[in-house]
């Protein structure tokens, strides 16, 4: 109904305008065409002058009125290192273009007023003016060169990637319709590899779970960063163009499907400091919920945000994420509360290609520490406390063969490291089997297996005189019970200090 009424109104308005036009035409015919033209010129030139005053006045009044809401002014000075350069450049450009804007608009409307058609006035004919043309070409050219060169210099600085010696945190943001997916590298500080073909509902980044760098990666629901630390954001997209936009940090970079981009920046103001800054301005004292005058003032609920700056579809608005800048301590605390996505959602499920026992970097670290501590303890134990033996609990062989499994290398590398830093240590590697099957074959296999461990160490550079190997077959069981558990215990590889 409302639409219908509006339609009727528009039709009536059109009829009114046509009728007014007809009346004016008729009036001019009565008064004479020329007289009517002069009168119209008079009104138009005067009105354009009034328009100029109102228009320029409104620009300055609105700029002043909104000064504390615009990025770069009032409380909104940049919260990042490079942001200050951008704001400075922006202001330099604003001054130059602002002065030109005001002058040209005054000239435009003043000329329209001053030289409007009047009775007995004739225009002077000027074909061209060399001096004038040189001036209006040279001055803008010089100013433009200055601005562009200055801007290019800043651009190269701001867009530079991490340098080799830099200390930084790398995180990843992937745009999708309609959310930002965020990834942190976990304890190893490295983001694992991805493959778009592996993307599924429970693998949103398409992480490759056979890459150990992926096992400790964290999927975060907000961006939390320590103040004063360099951050490199890897930016990618899963579907259409998005744009990674952190307005308060003057960070903006397109997320392009199939073409990873990045941005390096250093936050300089924590969320708490920014709120304090806002609290000094009247606009930010208003209640945060306009319907509830008792709600907290706006400055108290302020948060930095990550937005999408590319109109990427109908859910574009929902790509907002909160960004928190905190102290180094708070950052470490927050990181501790975050769980690796692999451990939480993939490990042990049907999607886990490591069901065979691939281990996370954290677990490897723990195993290494335990193993080295045990070696040290056994090495230094009293001479009368029995044989100095340590089991290699985390190595394995392929069935019926002396070929080491790939996972064995972690513990063997720890052993190698130990032998390297303890040059006085000589060891014997002993292979043991359970008592099932042919005893002679067991003896042979256990010898080969012990030898392949010794060979691994020698191939890495340990002197062959320090590492010997021996197969014991089933002659030295540690558990004589007739259970699978006992048999598993007996199948082992041991290190004996000599
Ligand atoms: Cu988007």
Coordinates of C-alpha atoms and ligand atoms in Angstrom, one line a residue:
X1 CA 0.0 0.0 0.0
X2 CA 2.8 2.4 1.0
X3 CA 4.6 1.6 -2.3
X4 CA 1.4 2.4 -4.2
X5 CA 1.0 5.8 -2.5
X6 CA 4.6 6.7 -3.1
X7 CA 4.1 5.8 -6.8
X8 CA 1.0 8.0 -7.1
X9 CA 3.0 10.9 -5.4
X10 CA 5.8 10.5 -7.9
X11 CA 3.4 10.6 -10.8
X12 CA 1.7 13.7 -9.5
X13 CA 5.0 15.4 -8.9
X14 CA 6.0 14.7 -12.5
X15 CA 2.7 16.2 -13.7
X16 CA 3.3 19.3 -11.6
X17 CA 6.8 19.7 -13.0
X18 CA 5.6 19.4 -16.6
X19 CA 2.8 21.9 -15.9
X20 CA 5.2 24.4 -14.3
X21 CA 7.5 24.1 -17.3
X22 CA 4.6 24.8 -19.7
X23 CA 3.5 27.9 -17.7
X24 CA 7.1 29.2 -17.7
X25 CA 7.4 28.7 -21.4
X26 CA 4.1 30.6 -21.9
X27 CA 5.3 33.5 -19.7
X28 CA 8.6 33.8 -21.6
X29 CA 6.7 34.0 -24.8
X30 CA 4.7 36.9 -23.4
X31 CA 7.7 38.7 -22.0
X32 CA 10.1 37.9 -24.9
X33 CA 12.7 35.1 -25.0
X34 CA 15.7 37.2 -24.3
X35 CA 14.5 38.9 -21.2
X36 CA 13.6 35.6 -19.7
X37 CA 17.1 34.2 -20.4
X38 CA 18.7 37.2 -18.6
X39 CA 16.5 36.7 -15.7
X40 CA 17.3 33.0 -15.5
X41 CA 21.0 33.8 -15.7
X42 CA 20.7 36.2 -12.8
X43 CA 19.0 33.7 -10.6
X44 CA 21.3 30.8 -11.4
X45 CA 24.5 32.8 -10.9
X46 CA 23.3 34.1 -7.5
X47 CA 22.1 30.7 -6.4
X48 CA 25.4 29.0 -7.4
X49 CA 27.2 31.5 -5.1
X50 CA 24.9 30.7 -2.2
X51 CA 25.4 26.9 -2.9
X52 CA 29.2 27.4 -2.8
X53 CA 29.1 29.0 0.6
X54 CA 26.7 26.4 2.1
X55 CA 28.6 23.5 0.4
X56 CA 32.1 24.5 1.6
X57 CA 30.7 25.5 5.0
X58 CA 29.0 22.1 5.4
X59 CA 32.2 20.3 4.6
X60 CA 34.2 22.0 7.3
X61 CA 31.3 21.8 9.9
X62 CA 30.8 18.1 9.3
X63 CA 34.6 17.4 9.4
X64 CA 34.8 19.2 12.7
X65 CA 31.7 17.5 14.1
X66 CA 33.0 14.0 13.3
X67 CA 36.7 14.6 14.0
X68 CA 36.7 12.2 16.9
X69 CA 35.1 9.4 15.0
X70 CA 37.5 9.4 12.0
X71 CA 40.5 7.2 11.8
X72 CA 43.7 9.3 12.2
X73 CA 42.1 12.0 14.4
X74 CA 41.1 12.5 18.0
X75 CA 41.5 9.2 19.9
X76 CA 41.9 7.3 16.7
X77 CA 45.6 7.7 16.1
X78 CA 47.2 4.6 14.7
X79 CA 47.8 1.6 17.0
X80 CA 50.7 0.3 15.0
X81 CA 54.2 1.4 14.2
X82 CA 53.8 1.9 10.4
X83 CA 50.2 3.3 10.9
X84 CA 51.8 6.6 12.1
X85 CA 53.6 6.9 8.7
X86 CA 50.4 6.2 6.9
X87 CA 48.5 8.9 8.9
X88 CA 51.2 11.4 8.3
X89 CA 51.2 10.8 4.5
X90 CA 47.4 10.9 4.5
X91 CA 47.5 14.3 6.2
X92 CA 50.1 15.7 3.8
X93 CA 48.0 14.6 0.9
X94 CA 44.9 16.0 2.5
X95 CA 46.5 19.4 3.0
X96 CA 47.6 19.7 -0.7
X97 CA 44.4 18.4 -2.2
X98 CA 42.3 20.2 0.4
X99 CA 43.8 23.6 -0.5
X100 CA 43.4 22.9 -4.2
X101 CA 39.8 21.7 -3.6
X102 CA 38.7 24.8 -1.8
X103 CA 40.5 27.2 -4.2
X104 CA 39.1 25.6 -7.4
X105 CA 35.6 25.4 -6.0
X106 CA 35.7 29.1 -5.1
X107 CA 37.0 29.9 -8.5
X108 CA 34.4 27.7 -10.2
X109 CA 31.4 29.2 -8.6
X110 CA 32.8 32.8 -8.5
X111 CA 33.4 32.7 -12.3
X112 CA 29.9 31.3 -12.9
X113 CA 28.6 34.3 -10.9
X114 CA 30.9 37.0 -12.2
X115 CA 30.7 36.1 -15.9
X116 CA 27.1 35.1 -16.1
X117 CA 25.4 36.4 -19.3
X118 CA 24.3 40.1 -18.9
X119 CA 22.8 42.6 -21.3
X120 CA 25.5 44.4 -23.4
X121 CA 28.3 42.2 -22.1
X122 CA 30.6 40.4 -24.6
X123 CA 33.2 37.7 -23.9
X124 CA 36.8 38.4 -24.8
X125 CA 38.3 35.9 -27.1
X126 CA 41.6 34.3 -25.9
X127 CA 43.1 31.6 -28.2
X128 CA 45.7 30.4 -25.6
X129 CA 48.2 31.7 -23.0
X130 CA 51.6 30.0 -22.8
X131 CA 52.6 31.4 -19.4
X132 CA 49.3 30.3 -17.8
X133 CA 49.5 26.8 -19.3
X134 CA 53.1 26.3 -18.2
X135 CA 52.2 27.3 -14.6
X136 CA 49.2 25.0 -14.3
X137 CA 51.1 22.1 -15.7
X138 CA 54.4 22.6 -13.9
X139 CA 53.1 23.2 -10.4
X140 CA 50.8 20.2 -10.2
X141 CA 53.5 18.0 -11.8
X142 CA 56.0 19.1 -9.1
X143 CA 53.6 18.5 -6.3
X144 CA 52.5 15.2 -7.6
X145 CA 56.1 14.0 -8.0
X146 CA 56.8 15.0 -4.4
X147 CA 53.8 13.1 -3.1
X148 CA 54.3 10.0 -5.2
X149 CA 58.1 9.7 -4.4
X150 CA 57.4 10.3 -0.7
X151 CA 54.5 7.7 -0.8
X152 CA 56.6 5.2 -2.7
X153 CA 59.3 5.3 -0.1
X154 CA 56.8 4.7 2.7
X155 CA 55.2 1.9 0.6
X156 CA 58.4 0.0 0.2
X157 CA 59.0 0.3 4.0
X158 CA 55.5 -0.8 5.0
X159 CA 55.2 -3.7 2.5
X160 CA 58.6 -5.2 3.3
X161 CA 58.7 -8.8 4.4
X162 CA 60.4 -10.2 7.5
X163 CA 64.1 -10.0 7.5
X164 CA 66.2 -13.0 8.4
X165 CA 67.3 -11.9 11.9
X166 CA 63.8 -10.5 12.9
X167 CA 62.0 -12.0 15.8
X168 CA 58.3 -12.3 14.9
X169 CA 55.1 -14.2 15.4
X170 CA 53.5 -15.7 12.3
X171 CA 49.7 -16.3 12.2
X172 CA 47.4 -17.2 9.4
X173 CA 44.1 -15.7 8.3
X174 CA 42.0 -17.5 5.7
X175 CA 38.9 -15.8 4.3
X176 CA 35.8 -17.8 3.4
X177 CA 32.2 -17.1 2.9
X178 CA 31.5 -15.9 5.6
X179 CA 34.2 -16.0 8.3
X180 CA 37.8 -15.4 8.9
X181 CA 39.6 -18.7 9.9
X182 CA 42.6 -18.0 12.2
X183 CA 45.5 -20.3 12.8
X184 CA 48.5 -20.0 15.2
X185 CA 51.6 -22.1 14.8
X186 CA 51.7 -23.7 18.3
X187 CA 54.8 -24.6 20.3
X188 CA 57.2 -25.2 17.3
X189 CA 56.5 -21.6 16.0
X190 CA 55.9 -23.0 12.5
X191 CA 52.6 -23.3 10.6
X192 CA 52.1 -26.7 9.0
X193 CA 51.6 -27.3 5.3
X194 CA 48.2 -27.1 3.6
X195 CA 46.5 -28.6 0.6
X196 CA 43.2 -27.2 -0.7
X197 CA 42.2 -30.8 -1.7
X198 CA 42.3 -31.8 2.0
X199 CA 39.7 -29.1 3.0
X200 CA 36.6 -30.6 4.6
X201 CA 34.1 -29.8 7.3
X202 CA 36.5 -30.9 10.0
X203 CA 39.7 -29.7 8.3
X204 CA 38.8 -26.1 7.4
X205 CA 42.4 -25.1 6.4
X206 CA 43.1 -28.3 4.5
X207 CA 46.0 -29.1 6.8
X208 CA 48.2 -32.1 6.0
X209 CA 48.2 -34.2 9.2
X210 CA 51.3 -36.2 8.1
X211 CA 53.3 -33.0 8.5
X212 CA 54.4 -32.8 12.1
X213 CA 54.4 -29.0 12.0
X214 CA 50.6 -29.2 11.8
X215 CA 50.1 -31.3 14.9
X216 CA 50.4 -28.4 17.4
X217 CA 48.7 -25.7 15.3
X218 CA 45.9 -23.9 17.0
X219 CA 42.6 -22.7 15.5
X220 CA 41.7 -19.5 17.2
X221 CA 38.4 -17.7 17.4
X222 CA 39.9 -14.3 17.9
X223 CA 43.3 -12.6 17.2
X224 CA 45.3 -12.1 20.4
X225 CA 48.7 -10.5 20.0
X226 CA 51.4 -9.2 22.4
X227 CA 52.1 -5.4 22.2
X228 CA 55.4 -4.3 20.6
X229 CA 56.1 -7.6 18.8
X230 CA 56.4 -7.9 15.0
X231 CA 53.6 -10.0 13.5
X232 CA 53.5 -11.5 10.1
X233 CA 50.0 -12.5 8.9
X234 CA 49.7 -15.0 6.1
X235 CA 46.6 -14.2 4.2
X236 CA 44.7 -16.6 1.9
X237 CA 41.2 -17.2 0.7
X238 CA 39.2 -20.4 0.3
X239 CA 36.6 -19.1 -2.2
X240 CA 36.2 -15.5 -3.5
X241 CA 38.2 -12.3 -2.9
X242 CA 38.2 -11.1 0.6
X243 CA 40.3 -8.4 2.3
X244 CA 42.1 -8.6 5.6
X245 CA 41.3 -5.2 7.3
X246 CA 42.5 -4.1 10.7
X247 CA 41.3 -0.4 10.6
X248 CA 42.9 0.7 13.9
X249 CA 46.3 -0.7 12.8
X250 CA 46.1 0.6 9.2
X251 CA 46.5 -2.9 7.9
X252 CA 44.7 -3.9 4.8
X253 CA 45.6 -6.7 2.3
X254 CA 43.5 -8.6 -0.1
X255 CA 42.9 -12.3 0.4
X256 CA 43.1 -13.9 -3.0
X257 CA 42.2 -17.5 -3.8
X258 CA 45.3 -19.4 -5.0
X259 CA 47.7 -16.5 -4.2
X260 CA 49.0 -16.2 -0.7
X261 CA 49.6 -12.6 0.4
X262 CA 51.0 -11.3 3.7
X263 CA 51.2 -8.2 5.9
X264 CA 53.9 -7.4 8.6
X265 CA 53.0 -5.0 11.3
X266 CA 53.8 -4.2 15.0
X267 CA 50.9 -3.3 17.3
X268 CA 51.9 -0.4 19.7
X269 CA 48.8 0.1 21.8
X270 CA 47.0 -2.5 23.9
X271 CA 43.3 -2.7 23.9
X272 CA 43.2 -1.4 27.5
X273 CA 45.3 1.6 26.6
X274 CA 43.1 2.4 23.6
X275 CA 40.0 2.2 25.8
X276 CA 41.7 4.7 28.2
X277 CA 42.3 7.0 25.3
X278 CA 38.7 6.8 24.2
X279 CA 37.5 7.5 27.7
X280 CA 38.7 11.1 27.4
X281 CA 36.3 11.9 24.7
X282 CA 32.6 12.9 25.2
X283 CA 31.4 10.8 22.2
X284 CA 32.6 7.7 23.9
X285 CA 30.8 8.3 27.2
X286 CA 27.4 7.5 25.7
X287 CA 25.8 4.2 26.7
X288 CA 26.9 1.3 24.5
X289 CA 23.3 0.2 24.1
X290 CA 21.2 3.1 22.9
X291 CA 18.1 1.5 24.3
X292 CA 19.5 1.1 27.7
X293 CA 20.8 4.2 29.4
X294 CA 22.3 2.1 32.2
X295 CA 24.5 0.1 29.9
X296 CA 28.3 0.6 30.1
X297 CA 29.8 3.6 28.3
X298 CA 31.0 2.9 24.7
X299 CA 34.7 3.3 25.6
X300 CA 34.5 0.4 28.0
X301 CA 33.2 -2.1 25.5
X302 CA 35.4 -1.0 22.7
X303 CA 37.3 -3.8 20.9
X304 CA 39.7 -3.7 17.9
X305 CA 38.3 -5.6 15.1
X306 CA 39.2 -7.6 12.0
X307 CA 36.8 -7.0 9.2
X308 CA 36.5 -8.0 5.6
X309 CA 37.0 -5.0 3.3
X310 CA 35.8 -6.7 0.1
X311 CA 32.1 -7.0 -0.6
X312 CA 32.2 -10.8 -0.8
X313 CA 28.5 -11.8 -0.7
X314 CA 25.4 -11.4 1.3
X315 CA 27.0 -12.6 4.6
X316 CA 29.9 -10.2 4.2
X317 CA 29.1 -8.3 7.4
X318 CA 29.4 -11.4 9.6
X319 CA 33.1 -11.7 8.9
X320 CA 33.9 -9.5 11.9
X321 CA 36.4 -10.9 14.5
X322 CA 37.6 -9.4 17.7
X323 CA 41.3 -8.4 17.9
X324 CA 42.9 -8.1 21.4
X325 CA 46.3 -6.6 22.0
X326 CA 47.7 -7.6 25.4
X327 CA 50.9 -7.6 27.3
X328 CA 53.5 -10.3 26.6
X329 CA 52.6 -12.1 29.9
X330 CA 48.9 -12.1 29.1
X331 CA 49.7 -13.4 25.6
X332 CA 51.7 -16.3 27.0
X333 CA 48.8 -17.1 29.4
X334 CA 46.2 -17.0 26.6
X335 CA 48.4 -19.2 24.4
X336 CA 48.5 -21.8 27.1
X337 CA 44.7 -22.1 27.2
X338 CA 44.6 -22.8 23.5
X339 CA 44.5 -26.4 22.4
X340 CA 46.0 -27.9 19.2
X341 CA 43.3 -28.6 16.7
X342 CA 44.8 -31.9 15.8
X343 CA 44.8 -33.1 19.5
X344 CA 41.3 -31.8 20.0
X345 CA 39.5 -32.8 16.9
X346 CA 41.5 -35.1 14.7
X347 CA 43.7 -37.4 16.8
X348 CA 42.3 -40.9 16.8
X349 CA 39.4 -40.2 14.4
X350 CA 38.9 -41.7 11.0
X351 CA 40.5 -38.6 9.5
X352 CA 43.8 -39.2 11.4
X353 CA 46.4 -40.6 9.0
X354 CA 48.8 -41.0 12.0
X355 CA 46.8 -43.6 13.7
X356 CA 50.0 -45.6 13.5
X357 CA 51.5 -43.4 16.2
X358 CA 52.7 -40.1 14.7
X359 CA 53.6 -37.8 17.5
X360 CA 53.2 -34.1 18.1
X361 CA 56.2 -31.8 18.6
X362 CA 55.2 -31.4 22.3
X363 CA 55.2 -35.1 22.9
X364 CA 58.6 -35.5 21.1
X365 CA 60.1 -32.9 23.3
X366 CA 58.8 -34.7 26.4
X367 CA 60.1 -38.0 25.2
X368 CA 63.5 -36.6 24.4
X369 CA 63.8 -35.1 27.9
X370 CA 62.8 -38.3 29.6
X371 CA 65.1 -40.4 27.5
X372 CA 68.2 -38.2 27.9
X373 CA 67.5 -38.0 31.7
X374 CA 67.3 -41.8 31.9
X375 CA 70.6 -42.3 29.9
X376 CA 72.3 -39.8 32.3
X377 CA 70.9 -41.6 35.3
X378 CA 71.9 -45.1 34.2
X379 CA 75.4 -43.9 33.1
X380 CA 76.2 -42.5 36.5
X381 CA 74.6 -45.3 38.6
X382 CA 76.8 -47.1 41.1
X383 CA 78.9 -49.9 39.7
X384 CA 77.4 -52.6 41.9
X385 CA 73.8 -51.7 40.9
X386 CA 73.8 -54.2 38.1
X387 CA 74.0 -53.9 34.3
X388 CA 73.7 -50.4 32.9
X389 CA 70.8 -50.9 30.5
X390 CA 68.3 -48.5 28.9
X391 CA 65.5 -49.6 26.6
X392 CA 64.8 -47.9 23.3
X393 CA 61.1 -47.8 23.9
X394 CA 60.1 -45.7 20.9
X395 CA 61.7 -47.5 18.0
X396 CA 60.2 -50.2 15.8
X397 CA 60.8 -52.5 12.8
X398 CA 58.7 -53.6 9.9
X399 CA 57.2 -57.1 10.5
X400 CA 59.7 -59.9 10.0
X401 CA 62.4 -57.4 8.8
X402 CA 65.3 -55.4 10.2
X403 CA 64.1 -52.2 8.5
X404 CA 63.5 -49.4 11.0
X405 CA 60.1 -47.7 10.9
X406 CA 60.2 -43.9 10.0
X407 CA 59.0 -43.0 13.5
X408 CA 62.1 -44.7 15.0
X409 CA 64.3 -41.8 13.9
X410 CA 63.1 -39.5 16.6
X411 CA 64.5 -41.6 19.5
X412 CA 67.6 -42.6 17.5
X413 CA 68.3 -39.0 16.8
X414 CA 68.1 -38.3 20.5
X415 CA 70.6 -41.2 21.1
X416 CA 72.9 -39.8 18.5
X417 CA 72.7 -36.4 20.1
X418 CA 73.6 -38.0 23.5
X419 CA 76.6 -40.0 22.0
X420 CA 77.9 -36.8 20.4
X421 CA 77.9 -34.8 23.6
X422 CA 79.3 -37.8 25.7
X423 CA 82.4 -38.8 23.8
X424 CA 83.5 -41.2 26.5
X425 CA 80.4 -43.4 26.2
X426 CA 80.7 -46.8 24.4
X427 CA 77.5 -48.9 23.9
X428 CA 76.3 -52.2 22.8
X429 CA 73.0 -52.5 21.1
X430 CA 71.2 -55.7 22.0
X431 CA 68.3 -57.2 20.0
X432 CA 65.8 -59.4 21.8
X433 CA 62.7 -61.4 20.6
X434 CA 59.9 -63.4 22.2
X435 CA 60.1 -67.1 22.2
X436 CA 57.5 -67.9 19.5
X437 CA 58.8 -69.3 16.3
X438 CA 62.1 -70.8 15.3
X439 CA 64.9 -70.0 17.8
X440 CA 67.7 -69.8 15.2
X441 CA 65.6 -67.5 13.0
X442 CA 64.9 -65.3 16.1
X443 CA 68.5 -65.1 16.9
X444 CA 69.4 -64.0 13.4
X445 CA 66.6 -61.4 13.1
X446 CA 67.5 -59.9 16.5
X447 CA 71.1 -59.6 15.5
X448 CA 70.2 -57.9 12.2
X449 CA 67.8 -55.5 14.0
X450 CA 70.4 -54.5 16.5
X451 CA 72.9 -54.0 13.7
X452 CA 70.6 -51.7 11.7
X453 CA 70.3 -49.5 14.8
X454 CA 74.1 -49.4 15.1
X455 CA 74.4 -48.7 11.4
X456 CA 72.0 -45.8 11.7
X457 CA 74.2 -44.2 14.3
X458 CA 77.4 -44.9 12.4
X459 CA 75.9 -43.4 9.2
X460 CA 75.2 -40.2 11.1
X461 CA 78.8 -39.9 12.2
X462 CA 79.4 -41.9 15.4
X463 CA 82.7 -43.8 15.4
X464 CA 82.1 -47.5 14.7
X465 CA 84.4 -48.4 17.6
X466 CA 81.9 -46.9 20.1
X467 CA 78.9 -48.8 18.9
X468 CA 78.6 -52.6 18.7
X469 CA 75.6 -54.8 18.2
X470 CA 74.5 -58.2 19.3
X471 CA 71.5 -60.4 18.8
X472 CA 70.2 -62.3 21.8
X473 CA 67.1 -63.9 20.3
X474 CA 64.8 -65.2 23.0
X475 CA 67.6 -66.1 25.4
X476 CA 67.1 -63.2 27.8
X477 CA 63.4 -62.7 28.4
X478 CA 62.4 -60.0 30.9
X479 CA 59.0 -61.6 31.6
X480 CA 58.5 -65.3 31.4
X481 CA 54.7 -65.3 31.6
X482 CA 52.8 -66.8 28.7
X483 CA 50.8 -63.7 27.7
X484 CA 50.8 -61.3 24.8
X485 CA 51.8 -58.6 27.2
X486 CA 54.8 -60.4 28.3
X487 CA 55.8 -61.3 24.8
X488 CA 55.6 -57.7 23.8
X489 CA 57.9 -56.8 26.7
X490 CA 60.4 -59.3 25.5
X491 CA 60.6 -58.0 22.0
X492 CA 62.9 -55.1 22.7
X493 CA 66.1 -53.3 21.7
X494 CA 68.4 -52.3 24.6
X495 CA 71.4 -50.1 25.0
X496 CA 74.1 -51.4 27.3
X497 CA 76.8 -49.1 28.6
X498 CA 80.2 -50.8 28.2
Ligands
LIG1 CU1 34.8 -11.3 2.8

